[in-house]
Short mmCIF file of C-alpha atoms (C1' of nucleotides) in Angstrom, two decimals:
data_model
loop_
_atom_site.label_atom_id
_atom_site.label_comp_id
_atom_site.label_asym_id
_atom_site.label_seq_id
_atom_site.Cartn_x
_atom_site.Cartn_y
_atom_site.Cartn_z
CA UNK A 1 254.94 97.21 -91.44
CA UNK A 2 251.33 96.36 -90.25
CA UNK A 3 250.59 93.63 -87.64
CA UNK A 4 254.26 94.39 -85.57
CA UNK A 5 252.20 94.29 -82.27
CA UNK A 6 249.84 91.65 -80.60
CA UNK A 7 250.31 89.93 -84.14
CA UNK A 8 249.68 86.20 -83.68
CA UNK A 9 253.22 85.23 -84.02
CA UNK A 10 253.99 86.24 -80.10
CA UNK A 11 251.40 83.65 -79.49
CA UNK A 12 251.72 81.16 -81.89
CA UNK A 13 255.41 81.23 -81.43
CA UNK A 14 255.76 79.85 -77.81
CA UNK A 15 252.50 77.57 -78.25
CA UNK A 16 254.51 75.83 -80.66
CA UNK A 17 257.34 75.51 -78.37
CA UNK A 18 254.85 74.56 -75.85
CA UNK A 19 253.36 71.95 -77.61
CA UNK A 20 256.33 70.28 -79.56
CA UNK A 21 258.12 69.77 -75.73
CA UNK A 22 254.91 67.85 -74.59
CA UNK A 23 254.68 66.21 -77.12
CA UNK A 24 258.57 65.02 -77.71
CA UNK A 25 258.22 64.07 -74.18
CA UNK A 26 255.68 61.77 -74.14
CA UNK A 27 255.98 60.29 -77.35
CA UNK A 28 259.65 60.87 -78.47
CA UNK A 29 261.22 63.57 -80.96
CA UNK A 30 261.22 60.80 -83.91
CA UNK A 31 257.54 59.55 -82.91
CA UNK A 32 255.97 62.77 -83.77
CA UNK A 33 254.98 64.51 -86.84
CA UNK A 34 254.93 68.45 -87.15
CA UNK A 35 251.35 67.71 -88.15
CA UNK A 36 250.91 66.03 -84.51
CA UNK A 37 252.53 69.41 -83.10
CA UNK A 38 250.52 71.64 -85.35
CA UNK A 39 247.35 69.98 -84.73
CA UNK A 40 247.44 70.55 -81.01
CA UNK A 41 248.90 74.34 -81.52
CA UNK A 42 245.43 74.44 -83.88
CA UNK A 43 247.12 75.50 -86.71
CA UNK A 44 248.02 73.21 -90.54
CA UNK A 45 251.29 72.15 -90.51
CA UNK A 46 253.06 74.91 -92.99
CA UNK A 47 252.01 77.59 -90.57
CA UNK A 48 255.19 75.92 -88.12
CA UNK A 49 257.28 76.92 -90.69
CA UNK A 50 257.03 80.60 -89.65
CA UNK A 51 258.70 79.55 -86.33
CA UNK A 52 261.60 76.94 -87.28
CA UNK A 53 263.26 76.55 -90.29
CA UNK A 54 263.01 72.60 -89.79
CA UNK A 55 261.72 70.06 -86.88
CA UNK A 56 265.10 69.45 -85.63
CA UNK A 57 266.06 72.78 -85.43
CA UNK A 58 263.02 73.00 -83.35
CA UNK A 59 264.07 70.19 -81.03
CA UNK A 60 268.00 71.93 -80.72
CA UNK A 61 266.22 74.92 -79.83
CA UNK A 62 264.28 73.70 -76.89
CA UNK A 63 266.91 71.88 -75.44
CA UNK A 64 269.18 74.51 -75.77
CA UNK A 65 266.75 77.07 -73.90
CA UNK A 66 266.21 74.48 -70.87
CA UNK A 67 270.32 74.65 -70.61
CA UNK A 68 270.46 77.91 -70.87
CA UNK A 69 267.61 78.58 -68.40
CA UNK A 70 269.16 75.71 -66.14
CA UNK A 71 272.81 77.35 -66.17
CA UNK A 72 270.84 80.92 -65.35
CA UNK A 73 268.64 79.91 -62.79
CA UNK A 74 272.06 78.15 -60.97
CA UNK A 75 273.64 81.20 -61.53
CA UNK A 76 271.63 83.10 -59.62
CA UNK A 77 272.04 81.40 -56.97
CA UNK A 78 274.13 82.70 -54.09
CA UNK A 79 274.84 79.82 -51.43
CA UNK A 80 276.73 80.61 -48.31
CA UNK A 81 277.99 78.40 -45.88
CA UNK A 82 281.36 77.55 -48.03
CA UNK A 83 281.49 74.08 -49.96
CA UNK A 84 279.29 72.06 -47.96
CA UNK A 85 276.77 75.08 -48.10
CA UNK A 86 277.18 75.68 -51.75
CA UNK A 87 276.61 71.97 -51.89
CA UNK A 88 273.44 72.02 -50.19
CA UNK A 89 271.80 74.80 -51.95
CA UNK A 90 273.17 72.63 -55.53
CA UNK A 91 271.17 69.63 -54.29
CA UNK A 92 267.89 71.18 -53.23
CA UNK A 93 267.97 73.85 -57.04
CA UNK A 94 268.57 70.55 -58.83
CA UNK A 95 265.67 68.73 -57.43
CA UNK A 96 263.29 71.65 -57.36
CA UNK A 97 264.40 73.09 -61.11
CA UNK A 98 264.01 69.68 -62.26
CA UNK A 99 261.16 68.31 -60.99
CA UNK A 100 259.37 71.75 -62.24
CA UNK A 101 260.62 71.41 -65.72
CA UNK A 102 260.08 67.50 -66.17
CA UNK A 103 259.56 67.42 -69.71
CA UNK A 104 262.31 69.52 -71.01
CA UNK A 105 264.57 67.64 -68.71
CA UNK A 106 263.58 64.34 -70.16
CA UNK A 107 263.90 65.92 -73.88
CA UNK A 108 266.84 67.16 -73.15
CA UNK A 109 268.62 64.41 -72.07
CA UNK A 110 266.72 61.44 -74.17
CA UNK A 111 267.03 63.46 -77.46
CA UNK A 112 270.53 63.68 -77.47
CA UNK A 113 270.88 61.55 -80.35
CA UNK A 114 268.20 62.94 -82.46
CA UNK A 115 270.97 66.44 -82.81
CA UNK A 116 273.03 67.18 -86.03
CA UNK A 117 276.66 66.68 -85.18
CA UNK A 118 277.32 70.49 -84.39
CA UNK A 119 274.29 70.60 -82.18
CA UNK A 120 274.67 67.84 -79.80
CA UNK A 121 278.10 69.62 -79.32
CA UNK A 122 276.87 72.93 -78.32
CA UNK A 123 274.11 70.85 -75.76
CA UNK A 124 276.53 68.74 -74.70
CA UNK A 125 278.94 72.00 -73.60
CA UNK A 126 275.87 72.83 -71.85
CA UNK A 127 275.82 70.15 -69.77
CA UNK A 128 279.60 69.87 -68.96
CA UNK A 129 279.13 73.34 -67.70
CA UNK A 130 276.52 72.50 -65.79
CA UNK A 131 278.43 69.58 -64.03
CA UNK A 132 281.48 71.82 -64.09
CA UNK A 133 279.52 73.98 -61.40
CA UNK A 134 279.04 71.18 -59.30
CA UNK A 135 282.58 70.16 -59.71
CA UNK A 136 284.15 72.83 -58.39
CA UNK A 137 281.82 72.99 -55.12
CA UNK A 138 283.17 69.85 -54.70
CA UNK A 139 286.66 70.02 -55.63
CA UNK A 140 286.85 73.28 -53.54
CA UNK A 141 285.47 71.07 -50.12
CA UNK A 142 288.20 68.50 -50.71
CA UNK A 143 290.74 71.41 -50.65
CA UNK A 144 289.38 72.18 -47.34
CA UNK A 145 289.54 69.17 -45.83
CA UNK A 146 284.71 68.71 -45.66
CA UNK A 147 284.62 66.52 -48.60
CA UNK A 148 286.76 63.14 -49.27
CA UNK A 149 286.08 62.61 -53.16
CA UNK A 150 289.11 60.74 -54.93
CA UNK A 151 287.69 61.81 -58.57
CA UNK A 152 285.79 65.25 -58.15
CA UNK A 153 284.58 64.88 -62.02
CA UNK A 154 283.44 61.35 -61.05
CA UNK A 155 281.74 62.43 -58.32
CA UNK A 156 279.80 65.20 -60.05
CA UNK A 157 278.07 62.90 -62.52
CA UNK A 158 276.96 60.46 -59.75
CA UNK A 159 275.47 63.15 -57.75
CA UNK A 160 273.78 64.88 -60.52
CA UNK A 161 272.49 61.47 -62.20
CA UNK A 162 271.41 60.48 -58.66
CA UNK A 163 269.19 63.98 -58.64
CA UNK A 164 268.08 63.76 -61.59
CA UNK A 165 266.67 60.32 -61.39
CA UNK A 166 264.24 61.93 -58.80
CA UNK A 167 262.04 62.74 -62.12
CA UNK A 168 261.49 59.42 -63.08
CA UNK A 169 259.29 58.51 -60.01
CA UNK A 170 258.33 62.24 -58.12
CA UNK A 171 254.72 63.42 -58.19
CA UNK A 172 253.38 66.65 -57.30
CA UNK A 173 250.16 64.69 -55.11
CA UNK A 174 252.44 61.86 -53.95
CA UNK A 175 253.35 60.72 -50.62
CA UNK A 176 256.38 62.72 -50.19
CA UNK A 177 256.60 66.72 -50.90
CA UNK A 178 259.18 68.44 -52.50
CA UNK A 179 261.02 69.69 -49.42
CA UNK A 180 260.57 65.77 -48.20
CA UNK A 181 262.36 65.04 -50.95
CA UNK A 182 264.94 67.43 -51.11
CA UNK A 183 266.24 66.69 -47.59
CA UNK A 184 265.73 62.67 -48.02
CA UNK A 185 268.33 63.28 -51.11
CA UNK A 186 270.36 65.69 -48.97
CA UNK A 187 271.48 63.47 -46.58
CA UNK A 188 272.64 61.16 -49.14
CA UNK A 189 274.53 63.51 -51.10
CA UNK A 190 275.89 65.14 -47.80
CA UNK A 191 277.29 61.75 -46.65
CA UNK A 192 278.23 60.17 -50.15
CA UNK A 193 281.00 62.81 -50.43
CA UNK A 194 281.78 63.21 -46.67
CA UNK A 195 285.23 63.28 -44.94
CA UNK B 1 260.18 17.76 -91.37
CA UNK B 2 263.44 18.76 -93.24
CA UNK B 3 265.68 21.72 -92.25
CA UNK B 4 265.53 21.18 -88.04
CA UNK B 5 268.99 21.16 -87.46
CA UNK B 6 271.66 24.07 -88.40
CA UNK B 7 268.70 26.04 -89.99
CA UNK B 8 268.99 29.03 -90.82
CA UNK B 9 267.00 30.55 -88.26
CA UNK B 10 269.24 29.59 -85.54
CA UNK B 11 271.74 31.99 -86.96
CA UNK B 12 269.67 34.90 -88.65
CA UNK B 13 267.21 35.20 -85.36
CA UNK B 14 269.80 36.41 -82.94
CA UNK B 15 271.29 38.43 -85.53
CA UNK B 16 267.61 40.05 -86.10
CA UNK B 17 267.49 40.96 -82.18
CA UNK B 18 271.44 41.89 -82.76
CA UNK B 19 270.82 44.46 -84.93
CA UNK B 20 268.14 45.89 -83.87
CA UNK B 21 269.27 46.25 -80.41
CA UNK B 22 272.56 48.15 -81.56
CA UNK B 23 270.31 50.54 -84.22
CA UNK B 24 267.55 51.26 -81.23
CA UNK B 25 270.44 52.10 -78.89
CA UNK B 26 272.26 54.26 -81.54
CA UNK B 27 269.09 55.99 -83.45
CA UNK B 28 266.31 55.16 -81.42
CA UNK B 29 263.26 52.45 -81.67
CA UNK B 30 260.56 55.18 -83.66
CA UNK B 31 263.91 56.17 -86.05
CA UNK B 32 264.74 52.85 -87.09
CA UNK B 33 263.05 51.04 -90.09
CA UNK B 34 262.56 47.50 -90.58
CA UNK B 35 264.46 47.88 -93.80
CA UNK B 36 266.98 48.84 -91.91
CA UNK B 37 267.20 46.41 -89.52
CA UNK B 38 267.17 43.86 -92.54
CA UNK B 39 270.12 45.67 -93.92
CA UNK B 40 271.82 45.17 -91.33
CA UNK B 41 271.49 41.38 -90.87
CA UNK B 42 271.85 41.28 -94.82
CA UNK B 43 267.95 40.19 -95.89
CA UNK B 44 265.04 41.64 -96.77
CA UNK B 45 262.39 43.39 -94.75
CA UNK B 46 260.15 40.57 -95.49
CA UNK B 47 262.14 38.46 -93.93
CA UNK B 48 262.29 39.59 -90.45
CA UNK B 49 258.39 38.55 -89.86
CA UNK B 50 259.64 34.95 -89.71
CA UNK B 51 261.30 35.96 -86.06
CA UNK B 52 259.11 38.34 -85.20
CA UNK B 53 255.32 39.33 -85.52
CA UNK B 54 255.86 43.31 -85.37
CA UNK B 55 258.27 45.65 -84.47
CA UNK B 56 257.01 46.59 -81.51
CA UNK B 57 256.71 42.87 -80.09
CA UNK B 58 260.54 42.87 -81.54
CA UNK B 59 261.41 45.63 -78.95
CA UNK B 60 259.46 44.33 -76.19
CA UNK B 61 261.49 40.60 -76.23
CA UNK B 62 264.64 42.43 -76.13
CA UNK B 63 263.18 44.48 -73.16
CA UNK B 64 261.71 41.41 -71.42
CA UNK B 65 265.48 39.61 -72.63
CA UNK B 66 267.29 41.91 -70.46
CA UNK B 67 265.57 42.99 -67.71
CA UNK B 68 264.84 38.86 -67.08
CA UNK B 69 268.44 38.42 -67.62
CA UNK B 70 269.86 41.15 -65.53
CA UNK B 71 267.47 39.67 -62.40
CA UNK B 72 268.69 36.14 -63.32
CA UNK B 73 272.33 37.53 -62.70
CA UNK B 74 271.73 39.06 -59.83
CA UNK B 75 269.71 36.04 -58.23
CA UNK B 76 272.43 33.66 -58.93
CA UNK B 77 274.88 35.87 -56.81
CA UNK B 78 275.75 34.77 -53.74
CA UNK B 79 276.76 37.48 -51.10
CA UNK B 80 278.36 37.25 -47.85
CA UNK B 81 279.12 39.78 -45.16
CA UNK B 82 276.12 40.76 -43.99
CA UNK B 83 274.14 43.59 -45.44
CA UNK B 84 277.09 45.70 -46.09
CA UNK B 85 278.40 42.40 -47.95
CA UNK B 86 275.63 42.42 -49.96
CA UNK B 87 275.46 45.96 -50.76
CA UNK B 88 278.81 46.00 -52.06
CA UNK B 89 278.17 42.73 -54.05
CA UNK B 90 275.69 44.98 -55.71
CA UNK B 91 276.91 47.93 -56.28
CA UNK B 92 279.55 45.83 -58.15
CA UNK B 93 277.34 43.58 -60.43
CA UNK B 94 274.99 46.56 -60.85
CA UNK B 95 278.49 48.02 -62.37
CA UNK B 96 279.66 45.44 -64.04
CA UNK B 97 276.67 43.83 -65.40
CA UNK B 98 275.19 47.28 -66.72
CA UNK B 99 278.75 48.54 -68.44
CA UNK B 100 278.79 44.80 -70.56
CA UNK B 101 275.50 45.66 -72.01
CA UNK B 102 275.26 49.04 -72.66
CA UNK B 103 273.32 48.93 -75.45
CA UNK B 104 270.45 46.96 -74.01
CA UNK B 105 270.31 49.19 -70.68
CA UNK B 106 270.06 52.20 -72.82
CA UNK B 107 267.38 50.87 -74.74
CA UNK B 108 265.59 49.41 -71.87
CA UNK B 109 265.03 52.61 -69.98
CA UNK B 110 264.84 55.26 -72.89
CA UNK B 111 262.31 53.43 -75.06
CA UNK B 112 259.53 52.57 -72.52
CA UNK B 113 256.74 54.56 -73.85
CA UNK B 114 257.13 52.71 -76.96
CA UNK B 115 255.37 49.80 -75.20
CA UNK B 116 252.10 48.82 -75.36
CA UNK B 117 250.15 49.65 -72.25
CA UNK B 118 250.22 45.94 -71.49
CA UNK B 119 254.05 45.34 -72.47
CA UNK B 120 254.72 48.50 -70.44
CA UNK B 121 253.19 46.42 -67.04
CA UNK B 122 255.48 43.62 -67.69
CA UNK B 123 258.36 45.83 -67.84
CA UNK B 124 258.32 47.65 -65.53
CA UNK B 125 257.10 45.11 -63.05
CA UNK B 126 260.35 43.57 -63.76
CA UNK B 127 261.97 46.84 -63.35
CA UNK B 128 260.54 47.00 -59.50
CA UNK B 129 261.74 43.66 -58.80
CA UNK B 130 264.87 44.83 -59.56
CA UNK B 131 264.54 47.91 -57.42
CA UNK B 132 263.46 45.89 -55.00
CA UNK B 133 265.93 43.16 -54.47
CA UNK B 134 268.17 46.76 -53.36
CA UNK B 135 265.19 47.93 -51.13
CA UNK B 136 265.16 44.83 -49.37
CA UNK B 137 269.21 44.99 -48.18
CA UNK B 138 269.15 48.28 -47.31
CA UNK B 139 266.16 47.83 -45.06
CA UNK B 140 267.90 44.76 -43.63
CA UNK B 141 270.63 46.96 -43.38
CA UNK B 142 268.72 49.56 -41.56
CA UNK B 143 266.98 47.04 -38.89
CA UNK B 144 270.53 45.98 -38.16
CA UNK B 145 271.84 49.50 -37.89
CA UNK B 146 274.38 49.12 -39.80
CA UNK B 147 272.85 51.57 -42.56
CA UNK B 148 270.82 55.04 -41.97
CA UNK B 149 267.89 55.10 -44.45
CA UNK B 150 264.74 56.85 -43.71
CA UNK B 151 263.33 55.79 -47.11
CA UNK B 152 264.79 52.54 -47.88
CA UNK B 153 262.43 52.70 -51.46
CA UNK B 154 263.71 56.28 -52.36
CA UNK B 155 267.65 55.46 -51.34
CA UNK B 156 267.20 52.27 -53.34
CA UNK B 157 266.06 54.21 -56.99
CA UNK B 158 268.99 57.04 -55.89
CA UNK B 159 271.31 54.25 -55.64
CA UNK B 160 270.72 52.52 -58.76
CA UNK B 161 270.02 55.29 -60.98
CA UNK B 162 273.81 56.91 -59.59
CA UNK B 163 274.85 53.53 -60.94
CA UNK B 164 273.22 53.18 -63.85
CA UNK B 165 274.67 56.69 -64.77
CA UNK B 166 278.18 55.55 -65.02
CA UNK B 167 277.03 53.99 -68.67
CA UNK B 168 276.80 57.53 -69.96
CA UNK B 169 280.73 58.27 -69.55
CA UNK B 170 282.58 55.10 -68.77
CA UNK B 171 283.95 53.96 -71.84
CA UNK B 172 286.26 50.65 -71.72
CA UNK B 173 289.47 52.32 -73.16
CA UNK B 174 289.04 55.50 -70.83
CA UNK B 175 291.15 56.70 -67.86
CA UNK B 176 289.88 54.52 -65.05
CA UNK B 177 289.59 50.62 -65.23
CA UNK B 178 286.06 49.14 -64.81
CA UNK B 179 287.66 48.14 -61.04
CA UNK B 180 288.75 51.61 -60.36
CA UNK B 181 285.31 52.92 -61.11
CA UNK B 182 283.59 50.29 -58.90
CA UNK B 183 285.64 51.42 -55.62
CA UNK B 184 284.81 55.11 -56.66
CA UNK B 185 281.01 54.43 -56.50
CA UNK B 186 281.25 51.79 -53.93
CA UNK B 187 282.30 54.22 -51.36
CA UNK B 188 279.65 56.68 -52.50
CA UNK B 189 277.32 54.15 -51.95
CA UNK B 190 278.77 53.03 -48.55
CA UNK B 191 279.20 56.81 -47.40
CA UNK B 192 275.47 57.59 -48.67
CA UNK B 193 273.83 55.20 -46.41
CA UNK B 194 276.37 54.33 -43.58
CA UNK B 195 274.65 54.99 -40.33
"C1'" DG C 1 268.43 12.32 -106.84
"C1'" DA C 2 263.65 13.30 -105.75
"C1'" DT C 3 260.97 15.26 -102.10
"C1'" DT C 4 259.91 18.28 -98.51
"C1'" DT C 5 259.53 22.55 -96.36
"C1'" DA C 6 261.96 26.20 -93.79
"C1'" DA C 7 263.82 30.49 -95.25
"C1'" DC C 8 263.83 34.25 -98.02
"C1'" DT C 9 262.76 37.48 -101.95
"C1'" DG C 10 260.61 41.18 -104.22
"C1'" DA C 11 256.80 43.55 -105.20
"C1'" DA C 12 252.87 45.58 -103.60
"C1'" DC C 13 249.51 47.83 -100.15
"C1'" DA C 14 247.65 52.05 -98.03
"C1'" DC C 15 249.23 55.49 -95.45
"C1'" DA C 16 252.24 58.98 -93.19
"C1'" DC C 17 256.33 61.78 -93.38
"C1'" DG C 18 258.92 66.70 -93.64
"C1'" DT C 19 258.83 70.40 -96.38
"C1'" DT C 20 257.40 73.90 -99.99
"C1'" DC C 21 254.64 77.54 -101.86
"C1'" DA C 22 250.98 80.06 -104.42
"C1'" DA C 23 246.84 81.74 -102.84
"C1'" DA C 24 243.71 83.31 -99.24
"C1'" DT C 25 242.96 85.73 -94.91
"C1'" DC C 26 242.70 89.43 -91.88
"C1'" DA C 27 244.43 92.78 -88.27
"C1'" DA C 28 246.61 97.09 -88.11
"C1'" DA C 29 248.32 101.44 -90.37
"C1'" DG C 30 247.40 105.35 -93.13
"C1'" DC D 1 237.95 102.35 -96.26
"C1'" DT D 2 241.83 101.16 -98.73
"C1'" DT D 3 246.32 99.45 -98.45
"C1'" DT D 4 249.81 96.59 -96.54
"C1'" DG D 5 252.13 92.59 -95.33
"C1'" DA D 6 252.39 89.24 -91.56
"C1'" DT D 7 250.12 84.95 -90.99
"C1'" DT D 8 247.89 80.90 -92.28
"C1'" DT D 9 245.79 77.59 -95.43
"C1'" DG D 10 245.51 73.67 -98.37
"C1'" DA D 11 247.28 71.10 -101.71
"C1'" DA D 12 251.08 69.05 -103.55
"C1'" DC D 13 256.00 66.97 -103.79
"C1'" DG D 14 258.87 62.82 -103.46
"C1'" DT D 15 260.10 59.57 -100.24
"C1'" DG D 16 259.70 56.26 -96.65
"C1'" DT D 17 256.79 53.49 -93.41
"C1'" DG D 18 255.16 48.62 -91.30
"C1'" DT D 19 253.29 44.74 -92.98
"C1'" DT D 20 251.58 41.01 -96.26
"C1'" DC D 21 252.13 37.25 -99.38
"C1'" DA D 22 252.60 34.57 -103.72
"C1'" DG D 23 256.54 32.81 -105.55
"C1'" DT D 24 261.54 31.33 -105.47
"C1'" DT D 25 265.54 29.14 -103.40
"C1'" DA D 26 268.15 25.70 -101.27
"C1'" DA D 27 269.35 22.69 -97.35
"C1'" DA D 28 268.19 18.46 -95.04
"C1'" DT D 29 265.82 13.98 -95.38
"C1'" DC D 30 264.58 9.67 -97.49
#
DNA sequence: GATTTAACTGAACACACGTTCAAATCAAAG
DNA sequence: CTTTGATTTGAACGTGTGTTCAGTTAAATC
């Protein structure tokens, strides 16, 4: 069992990754060729097969590690300040998760279409999770009287496609910084769902 | 000069941009062939050269199509009531017109990097008029004080993408009527920006 | 009914695709 | 220093790509 340690595989492995998410993202999942991918990894395109069985398997696998990783990081969260605090710290992890994954955001959510039947399903769970979380912050502050949303579920994809659409124009050198940002899209939030 | 009138081309043309504006919505511009595109209007590859000059430039009219038609529709609204009027006159259009055409919104947005540099300018020129037909009520809005927005540019691309994201649920058979879902987000909208 | 010509076919072009696999390479283990 | 086997190469497979164009078809005109 030689090679089991520092063998090129722990690199290769995640410059592959690395490289087929940049790619996807700027040119599209069905725009690029595993040669593309392996040429900027600097490796022939057979040697990819060591790290997916097949390209789309590689693109399920991406977007199913940004989920994951999304769902984690929100997890680990622990807002205070009951709904309309746990609402707050929602808005301001969106933004700043997003904005610092941009390209596995934009795969994940363009590429939808480019998953088998069975995969878009288990993404797809992902993401009503996800949206699930914000649900409930919201359903639980129209319980208590801080929110006034009619259709919780509703609500929850407006907010979060509101967020999200942050990535389609931020820039790390632009006019506004992050924590600009984050309370410009605060406000909104706070007072779209107000009582 | 035989042929002018009832040709043939008045018929298979818009089927051309037909079907290929349903198969880039479903699959994708990069995973669709022209073969299939012909397949779908019932000729042969061949013969979709006589209505356009590539596939790209085939993509880019339906772009330039709908953004020019969606700013047509809004410019030949007419709203009263002040800049709350008008913000409520488009939150509904934005709605209404968006949810009718699915397919070319979809495409529109997702398959922008497939442009040419030059095509790309056009678009998304259009694109800021667009935005900016918003920006410019909700800073009326603001000098009247009838709306709070710091950043009448940044609440203007929340707004519309919160919009726009009602395409990736509402269906027309579903739960809530197209009129149900525009009082949902219009009072989002109101609430988000109210002063 | 002959003429005209727009519309379309069908084959071809050169090239790129995802994937496979025997052979070569080379770092670590013995 | 030899052995081992993980890793990569490089060529090949069959298939599909966007686009071109000489030739065929058929509808409208005279």
């Amino acid at each position: 069992m030689a090679r089991t340690q520092g063998s090129h595989s722990d690199i290769t492995g995640p410059r592959v990754r690395e490289a087929a998410l940049a790619l996807f993202a700027r040119h599209g999942f069905a725009a690029v060729s595993m040669r593309q991918i392996a040429s900027a990894v600097g490796v022939q395109a057979g040697a990819l097969y060591n790290y997916t069985p097949d390209k789309q398997t590689l693109l399920y696998d991406l977007m199913r590690t940004h989920m994951e990783d999304l769902l984690a990081a929100w997890d680990s969260q622990t807002p205070t300040g009951g709904a309309l605090g746990a609402l707050e710290t929602f808005t301001r992890f969106h933004i700043r998760f997003n904005t610092r994954r941009a390209d596995a955001v934009f795969v994940s959510y363009m590429e939808l279409r480019n998953l088998s039947p069975e995969n878009f399903e288990v993404i797809e769970g992902l993401r009503r999770d996800y949206e699930t979380r914000l649900e409930t912050i919201l359903r639980q502050g129209a319980r208590e009287g801080v929110f006034a949303v009619s259709e919780p579920r509703i609500a929850s994809m407006a907010v979060i496609a509101m967020l999200t659409g942050v990535n389609t124009w931020f820039r790390e050198q632009g006019r506004l910084s992050l924590a600009e940002v984050e309370a410009i899209y605060w406000e909104m939030v706070r007072k779209s769902v107000a009582a």
